[in-house]
Short mmCIF file of C-alpha atoms and ligand atoms in Angstrom, two decimals:
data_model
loop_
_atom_site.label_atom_id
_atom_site.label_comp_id
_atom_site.label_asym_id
_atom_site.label_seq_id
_atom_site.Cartn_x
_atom_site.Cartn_y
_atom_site.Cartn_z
CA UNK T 1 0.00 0.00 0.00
CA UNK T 2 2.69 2.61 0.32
CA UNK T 3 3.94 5.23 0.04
CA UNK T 4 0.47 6.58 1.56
CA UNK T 5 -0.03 9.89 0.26
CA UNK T 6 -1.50 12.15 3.29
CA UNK T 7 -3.74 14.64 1.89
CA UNK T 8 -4.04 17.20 4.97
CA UNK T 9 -1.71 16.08 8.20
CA UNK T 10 -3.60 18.76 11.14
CA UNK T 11 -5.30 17.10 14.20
CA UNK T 12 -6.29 13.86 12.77
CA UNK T 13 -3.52 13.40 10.59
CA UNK T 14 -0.99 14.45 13.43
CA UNK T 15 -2.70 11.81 15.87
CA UNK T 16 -2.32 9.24 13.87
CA UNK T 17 1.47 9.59 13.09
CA UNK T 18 1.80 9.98 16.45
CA UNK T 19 0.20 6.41 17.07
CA UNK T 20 1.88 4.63 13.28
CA UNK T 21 5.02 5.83 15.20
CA UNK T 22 4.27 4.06 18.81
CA UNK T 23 2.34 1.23 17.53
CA UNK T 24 3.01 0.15 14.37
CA UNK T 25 1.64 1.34 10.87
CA UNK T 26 3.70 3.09 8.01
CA UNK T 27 6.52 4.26 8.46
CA UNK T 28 8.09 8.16 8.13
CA UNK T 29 10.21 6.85 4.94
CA UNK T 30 6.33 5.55 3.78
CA UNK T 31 5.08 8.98 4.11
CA UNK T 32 4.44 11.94 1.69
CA UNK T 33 2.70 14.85 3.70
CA UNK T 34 1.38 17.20 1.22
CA UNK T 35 -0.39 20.35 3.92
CA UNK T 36 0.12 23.97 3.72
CA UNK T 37 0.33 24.23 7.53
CA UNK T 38 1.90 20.40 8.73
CA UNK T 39 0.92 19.74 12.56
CA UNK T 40 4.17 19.19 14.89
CA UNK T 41 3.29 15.61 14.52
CA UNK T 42 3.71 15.76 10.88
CA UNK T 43 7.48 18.49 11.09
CA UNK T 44 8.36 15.02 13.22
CA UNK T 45 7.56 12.44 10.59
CA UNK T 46 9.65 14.81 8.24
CA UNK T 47 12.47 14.79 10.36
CA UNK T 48 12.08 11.00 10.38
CA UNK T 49 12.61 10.54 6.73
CA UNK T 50 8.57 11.74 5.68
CA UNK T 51 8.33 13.84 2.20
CA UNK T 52 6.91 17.00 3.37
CA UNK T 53 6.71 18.91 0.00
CA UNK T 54 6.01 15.75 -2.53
CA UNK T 55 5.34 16.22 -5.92
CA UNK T 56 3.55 14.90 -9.10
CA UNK T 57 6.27 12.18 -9.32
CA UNK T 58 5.67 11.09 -5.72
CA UNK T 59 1.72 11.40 -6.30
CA UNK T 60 2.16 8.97 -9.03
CA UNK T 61 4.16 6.40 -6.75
CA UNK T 62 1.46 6.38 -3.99
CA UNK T 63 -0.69 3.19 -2.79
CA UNK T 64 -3.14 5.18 -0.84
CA UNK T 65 -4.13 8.44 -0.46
CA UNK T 66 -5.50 9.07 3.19
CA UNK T 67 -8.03 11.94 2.70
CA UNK T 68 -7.71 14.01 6.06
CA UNK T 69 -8.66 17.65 4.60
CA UNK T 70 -11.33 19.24 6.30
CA UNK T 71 -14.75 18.80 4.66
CA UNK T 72 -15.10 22.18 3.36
CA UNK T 73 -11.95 22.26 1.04
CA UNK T 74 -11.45 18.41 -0.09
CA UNK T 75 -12.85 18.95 -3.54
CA UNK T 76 -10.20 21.56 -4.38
CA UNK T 77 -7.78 19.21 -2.44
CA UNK T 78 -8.73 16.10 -4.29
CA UNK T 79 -8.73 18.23 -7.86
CA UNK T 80 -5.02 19.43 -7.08
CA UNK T 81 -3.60 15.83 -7.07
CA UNK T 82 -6.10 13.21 -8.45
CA UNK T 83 -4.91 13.46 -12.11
CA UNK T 84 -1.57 12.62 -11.17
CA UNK T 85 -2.27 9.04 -9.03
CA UNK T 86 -1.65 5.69 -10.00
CA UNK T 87 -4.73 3.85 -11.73
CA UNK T 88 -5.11 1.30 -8.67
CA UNK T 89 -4.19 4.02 -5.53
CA UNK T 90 -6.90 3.77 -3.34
CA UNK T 91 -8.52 6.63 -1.60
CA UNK T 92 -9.38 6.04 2.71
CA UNK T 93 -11.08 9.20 3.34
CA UNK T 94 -11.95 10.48 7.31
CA UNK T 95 -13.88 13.34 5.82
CA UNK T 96 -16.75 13.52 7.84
CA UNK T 97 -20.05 13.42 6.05
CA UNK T 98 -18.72 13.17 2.42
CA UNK T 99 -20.27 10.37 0.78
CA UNK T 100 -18.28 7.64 -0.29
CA UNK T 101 -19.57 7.37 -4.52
CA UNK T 102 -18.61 11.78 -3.88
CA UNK T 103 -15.34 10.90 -3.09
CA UNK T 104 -14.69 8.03 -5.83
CA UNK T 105 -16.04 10.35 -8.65
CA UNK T 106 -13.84 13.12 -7.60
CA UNK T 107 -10.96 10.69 -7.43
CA UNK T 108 -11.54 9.17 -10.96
CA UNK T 109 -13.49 6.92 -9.78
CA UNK T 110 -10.89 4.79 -7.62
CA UNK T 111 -11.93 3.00 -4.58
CA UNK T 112 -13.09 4.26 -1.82
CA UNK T 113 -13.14 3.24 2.06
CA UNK T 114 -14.66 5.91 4.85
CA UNK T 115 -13.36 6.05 7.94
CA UNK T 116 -14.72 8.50 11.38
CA UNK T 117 -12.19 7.74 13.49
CA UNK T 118 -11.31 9.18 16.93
CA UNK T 119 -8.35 11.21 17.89
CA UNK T 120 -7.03 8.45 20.51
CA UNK T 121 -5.49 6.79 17.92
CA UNK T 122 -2.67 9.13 18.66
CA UNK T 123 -2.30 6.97 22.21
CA UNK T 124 -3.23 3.79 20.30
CA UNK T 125 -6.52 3.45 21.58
CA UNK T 126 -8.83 5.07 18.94
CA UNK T 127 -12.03 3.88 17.34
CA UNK T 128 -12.43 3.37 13.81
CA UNK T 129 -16.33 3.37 12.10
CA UNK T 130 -15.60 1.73 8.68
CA UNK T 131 -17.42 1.66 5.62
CA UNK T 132 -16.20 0.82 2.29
CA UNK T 133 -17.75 -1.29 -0.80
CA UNK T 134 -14.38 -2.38 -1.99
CA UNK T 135 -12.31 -5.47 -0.04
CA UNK T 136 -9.45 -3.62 -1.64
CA UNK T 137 -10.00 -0.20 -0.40
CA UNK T 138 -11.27 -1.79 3.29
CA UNK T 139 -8.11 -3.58 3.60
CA UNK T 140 -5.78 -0.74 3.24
CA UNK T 141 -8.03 0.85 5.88
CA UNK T 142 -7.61 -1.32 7.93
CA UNK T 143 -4.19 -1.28 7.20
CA UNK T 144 -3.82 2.49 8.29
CA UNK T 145 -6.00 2.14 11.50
CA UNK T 146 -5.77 -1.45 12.73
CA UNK T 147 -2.44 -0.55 14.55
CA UNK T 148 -3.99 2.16 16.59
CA UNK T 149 -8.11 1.61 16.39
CA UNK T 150 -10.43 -0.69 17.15
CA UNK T 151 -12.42 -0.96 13.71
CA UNK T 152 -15.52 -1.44 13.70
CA UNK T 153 -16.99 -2.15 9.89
CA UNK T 154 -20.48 -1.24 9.14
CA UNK T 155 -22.51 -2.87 6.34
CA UNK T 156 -24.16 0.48 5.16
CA UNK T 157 -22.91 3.93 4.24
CA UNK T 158 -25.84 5.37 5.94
CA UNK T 159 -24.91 3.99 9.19
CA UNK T 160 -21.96 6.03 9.62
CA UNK T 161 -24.18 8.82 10.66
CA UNK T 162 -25.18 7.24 13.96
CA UNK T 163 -21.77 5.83 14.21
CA UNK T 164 -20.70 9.45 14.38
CA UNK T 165 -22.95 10.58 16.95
CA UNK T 166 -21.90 7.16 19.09
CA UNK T 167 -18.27 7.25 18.08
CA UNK T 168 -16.94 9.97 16.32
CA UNK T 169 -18.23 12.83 18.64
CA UNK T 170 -18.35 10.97 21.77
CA UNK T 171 -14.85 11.56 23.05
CA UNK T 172 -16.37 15.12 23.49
CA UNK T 173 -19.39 13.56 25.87
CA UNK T 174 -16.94 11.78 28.36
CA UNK T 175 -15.12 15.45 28.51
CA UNK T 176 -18.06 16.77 29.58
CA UNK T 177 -19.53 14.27 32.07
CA UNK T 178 -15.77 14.57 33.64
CA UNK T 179 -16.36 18.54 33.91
CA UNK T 180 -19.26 18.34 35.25
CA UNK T 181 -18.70 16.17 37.95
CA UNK T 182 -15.61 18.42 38.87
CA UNK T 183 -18.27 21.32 39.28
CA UNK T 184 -20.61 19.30 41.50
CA UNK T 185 -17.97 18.50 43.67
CA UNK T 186 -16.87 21.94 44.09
CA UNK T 187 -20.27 22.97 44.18
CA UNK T 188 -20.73 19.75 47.36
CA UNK T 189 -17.69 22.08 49.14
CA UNK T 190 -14.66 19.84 47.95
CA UNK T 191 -11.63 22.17 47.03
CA UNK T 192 -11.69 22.66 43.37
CA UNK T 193 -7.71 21.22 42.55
CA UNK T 194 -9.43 17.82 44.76
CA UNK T 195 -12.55 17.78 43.70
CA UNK T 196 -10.72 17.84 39.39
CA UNK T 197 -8.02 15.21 40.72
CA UNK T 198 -10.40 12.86 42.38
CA UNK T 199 -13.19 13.08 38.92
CA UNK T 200 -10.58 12.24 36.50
CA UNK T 201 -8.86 9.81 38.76
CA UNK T 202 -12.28 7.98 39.29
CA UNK T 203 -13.17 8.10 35.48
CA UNK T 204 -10.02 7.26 34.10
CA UNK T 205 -9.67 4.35 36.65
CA UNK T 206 -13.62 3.23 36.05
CA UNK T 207 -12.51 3.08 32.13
CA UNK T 208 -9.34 0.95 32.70
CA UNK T 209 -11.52 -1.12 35.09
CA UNK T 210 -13.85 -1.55 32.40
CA UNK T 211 -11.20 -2.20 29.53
CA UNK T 212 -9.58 -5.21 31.28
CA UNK T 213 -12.30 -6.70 33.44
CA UNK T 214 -14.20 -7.46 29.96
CA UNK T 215 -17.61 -6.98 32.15
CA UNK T 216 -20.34 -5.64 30.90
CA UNK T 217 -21.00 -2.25 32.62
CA UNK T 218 -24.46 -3.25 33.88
CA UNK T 219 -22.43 -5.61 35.57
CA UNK T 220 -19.86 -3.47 36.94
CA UNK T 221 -22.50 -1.00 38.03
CA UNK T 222 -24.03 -3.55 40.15
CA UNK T 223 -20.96 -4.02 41.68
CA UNK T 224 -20.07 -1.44 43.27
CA UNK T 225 -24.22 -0.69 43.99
CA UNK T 226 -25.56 -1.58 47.18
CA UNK T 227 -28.85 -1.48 48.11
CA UNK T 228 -29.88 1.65 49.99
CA UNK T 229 -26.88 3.19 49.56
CA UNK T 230 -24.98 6.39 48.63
CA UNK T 231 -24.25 5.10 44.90
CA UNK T 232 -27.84 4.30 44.45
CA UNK T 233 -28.86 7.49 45.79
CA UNK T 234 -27.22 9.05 42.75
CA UNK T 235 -28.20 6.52 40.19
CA UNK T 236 -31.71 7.38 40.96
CA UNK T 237 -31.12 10.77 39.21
CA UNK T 238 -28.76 9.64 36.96
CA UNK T 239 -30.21 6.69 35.77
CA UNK T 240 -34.47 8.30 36.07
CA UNK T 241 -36.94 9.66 33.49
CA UNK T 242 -34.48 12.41 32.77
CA UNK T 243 -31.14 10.66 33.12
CA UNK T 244 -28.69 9.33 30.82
CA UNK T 245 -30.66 7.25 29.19
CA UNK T 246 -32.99 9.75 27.49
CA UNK T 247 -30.30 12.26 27.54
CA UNK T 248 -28.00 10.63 25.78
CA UNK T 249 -30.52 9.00 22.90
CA UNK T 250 -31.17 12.79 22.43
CA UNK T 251 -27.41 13.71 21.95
CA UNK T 252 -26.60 11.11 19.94
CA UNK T 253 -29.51 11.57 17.47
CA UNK T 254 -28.40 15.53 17.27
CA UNK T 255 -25.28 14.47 16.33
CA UNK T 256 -26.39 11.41 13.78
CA UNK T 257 -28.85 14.43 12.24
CA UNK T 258 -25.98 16.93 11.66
CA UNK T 259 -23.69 14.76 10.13
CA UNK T 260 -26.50 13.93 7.92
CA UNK T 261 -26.85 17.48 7.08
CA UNK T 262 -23.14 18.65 6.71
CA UNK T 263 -23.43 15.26 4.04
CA UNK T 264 -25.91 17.41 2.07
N1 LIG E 1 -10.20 16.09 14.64
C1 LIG E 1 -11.04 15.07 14.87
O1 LIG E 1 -11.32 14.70 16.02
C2 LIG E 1 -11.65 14.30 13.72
C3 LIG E 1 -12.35 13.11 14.00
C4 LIG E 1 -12.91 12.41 12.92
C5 LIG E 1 -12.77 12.88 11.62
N2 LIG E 1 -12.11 14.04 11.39
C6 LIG E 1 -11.98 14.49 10.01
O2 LIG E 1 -10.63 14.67 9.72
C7 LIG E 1 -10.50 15.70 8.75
C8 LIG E 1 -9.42 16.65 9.21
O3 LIG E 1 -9.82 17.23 10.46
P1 LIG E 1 -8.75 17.90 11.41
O4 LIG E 1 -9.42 18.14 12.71
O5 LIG E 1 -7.48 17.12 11.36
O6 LIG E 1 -8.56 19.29 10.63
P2 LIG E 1 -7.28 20.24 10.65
O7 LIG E 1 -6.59 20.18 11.96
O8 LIG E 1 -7.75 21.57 10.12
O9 LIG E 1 -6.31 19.57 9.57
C9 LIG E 1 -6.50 19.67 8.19
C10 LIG E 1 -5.17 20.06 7.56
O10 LIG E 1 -5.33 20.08 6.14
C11 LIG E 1 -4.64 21.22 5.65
N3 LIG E 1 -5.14 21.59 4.32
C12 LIG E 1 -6.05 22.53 3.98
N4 LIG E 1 -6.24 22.55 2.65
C13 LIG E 1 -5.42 21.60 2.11
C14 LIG E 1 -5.16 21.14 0.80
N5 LIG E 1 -5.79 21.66 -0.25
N6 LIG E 1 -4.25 20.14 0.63
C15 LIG E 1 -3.62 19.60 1.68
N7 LIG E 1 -3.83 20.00 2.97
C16 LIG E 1 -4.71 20.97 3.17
C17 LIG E 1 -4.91 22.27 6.69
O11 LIG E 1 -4.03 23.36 6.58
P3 LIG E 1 -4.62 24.82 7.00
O12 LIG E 1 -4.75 24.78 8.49
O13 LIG E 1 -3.55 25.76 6.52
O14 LIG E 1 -5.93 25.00 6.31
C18 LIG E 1 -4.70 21.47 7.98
O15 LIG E 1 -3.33 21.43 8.37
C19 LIG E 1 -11.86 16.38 8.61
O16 LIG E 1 -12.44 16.04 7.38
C20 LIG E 1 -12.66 15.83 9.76
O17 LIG E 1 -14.02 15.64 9.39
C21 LIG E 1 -11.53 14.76 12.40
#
């Protein structure tokens, strides 16, 4: 599959050199960075033997193209170097919202595979929503995010939408349940430096504990629940006609609905 051809290296493209380099994945030498503005992640990979400023000559000689523009300018990205790629490169876009037969007609129409991934792959650990049509173009996918993702494929193109609003966005919803439960403990009287040390502590911990128990989190919830308790005192708000469950049915289906709209 190489050299892959990154097409935009900022946030996304930066967190996943960071992971290729710490967990496996192409290499610098398999690199050619073609962005305007190259995240410190990407200067790195340049240092490490990347191409930073390729050409047509080293459009021509790539496998893949990984399509990490934001959503707004990847037509005039994809115009600037798609006459000048190999017949069989392959095009893994993470464009969020830009349909996959979009992409392929834009590209000449060479495969396609559609990735929302999460920005943990930078510590190894990211999520991967995959959709393609091709077993060519969902290999090299999974080629590129295998090392630092857990993949998930989905049968239908449609389904990325809600896979966005579970996956792609939800990094952002564990954020905020951690700042909020900082605030309520300040607001129960806890010093604010303990009360942000002892909610990330917790969550963080509750994660791992999840991660390599393998339990279901039912399970572990009704663990470390006793009846009449102080944890059950909470879960009655948490978990009640207004709780998470409602709440979070709502968020995701806000998100699912805008990606549907930024698709057009
Ligand atoms: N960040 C996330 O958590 C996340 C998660 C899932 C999917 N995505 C997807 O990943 C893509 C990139 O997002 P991002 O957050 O990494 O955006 P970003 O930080 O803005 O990175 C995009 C990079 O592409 C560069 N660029 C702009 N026009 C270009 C062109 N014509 N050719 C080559 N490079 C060009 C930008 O340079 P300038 O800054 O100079 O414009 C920037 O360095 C988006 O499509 C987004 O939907 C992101």
């Amino acid at each position: 599959m190489t050299p892959v051809l990154m097409l935009g290296a900022g946030r996304l493209g930066g967190a996943l050199i960071e992971g290729w380099s710490r967990f496996g994945g192409p290499a610098p030498s398999d690199l050619l960075i073609l962005d305007p503005s190259p995240s410190p992640a990407a200067l790195a990979a340049g240092q490490a033997g990347a191409a930073l400023s390729p050409g047509p000559r080293d459009f021509a000689r790539a496998g893949v193209i990984l399509l990490a523009v934001k959503p707004q300018v990847w037509r005039e990205a994809a115009a600037a170097i798609s006459p000048h790629l190999a017949p069989g490169a392959v095009i893994v876009s993470v464009a969020a919202g830009v349909r996959a037969a979009d992409i392929s007609s834009a590209f000449g129409g060479r495969k396609v595979a559609r990735v929302m991934p999460t920005t943990a792959v930078a510590v190894g650990r990211g999520v991967a929503s995959l959709y393609g049509a091709d077993p060519e173009a969902i290999a090299r996918a999974r080629d590129l995010f295998g090392p630092v993702a857990t993949v998930v494929e989905l049968a239908e193109e449609e389904l990325l939408h809600a896979a966005t609003g579970v996956s792609g966005s939800a990094p952002a919803y564990f954020y905020a349940f951690v700042e909020a439960l900082e605030a309520a403990g300040a607001a129960a009287g806890l010093p604010a430096a303990a009360s942000r040390d002892l909610a990330r502590a917790t969550m963080v911990g509750a994660a791992a504990l999840l991660d390599a128990s393998g339990e279901d989190p039912a399970e572990l919830r009704r663990q470390v629940t006793s009846p009449g308790g102080t944890t059950e005192a909470a879960l009655a708000i948490l978990m009640g006609q207004a709780g998470l469950g409602p709440l979070l049915r709502d968020a995701v289906a806000a998100a699912a609905r805008r990606s549907e709209e930024l698709g057009g």
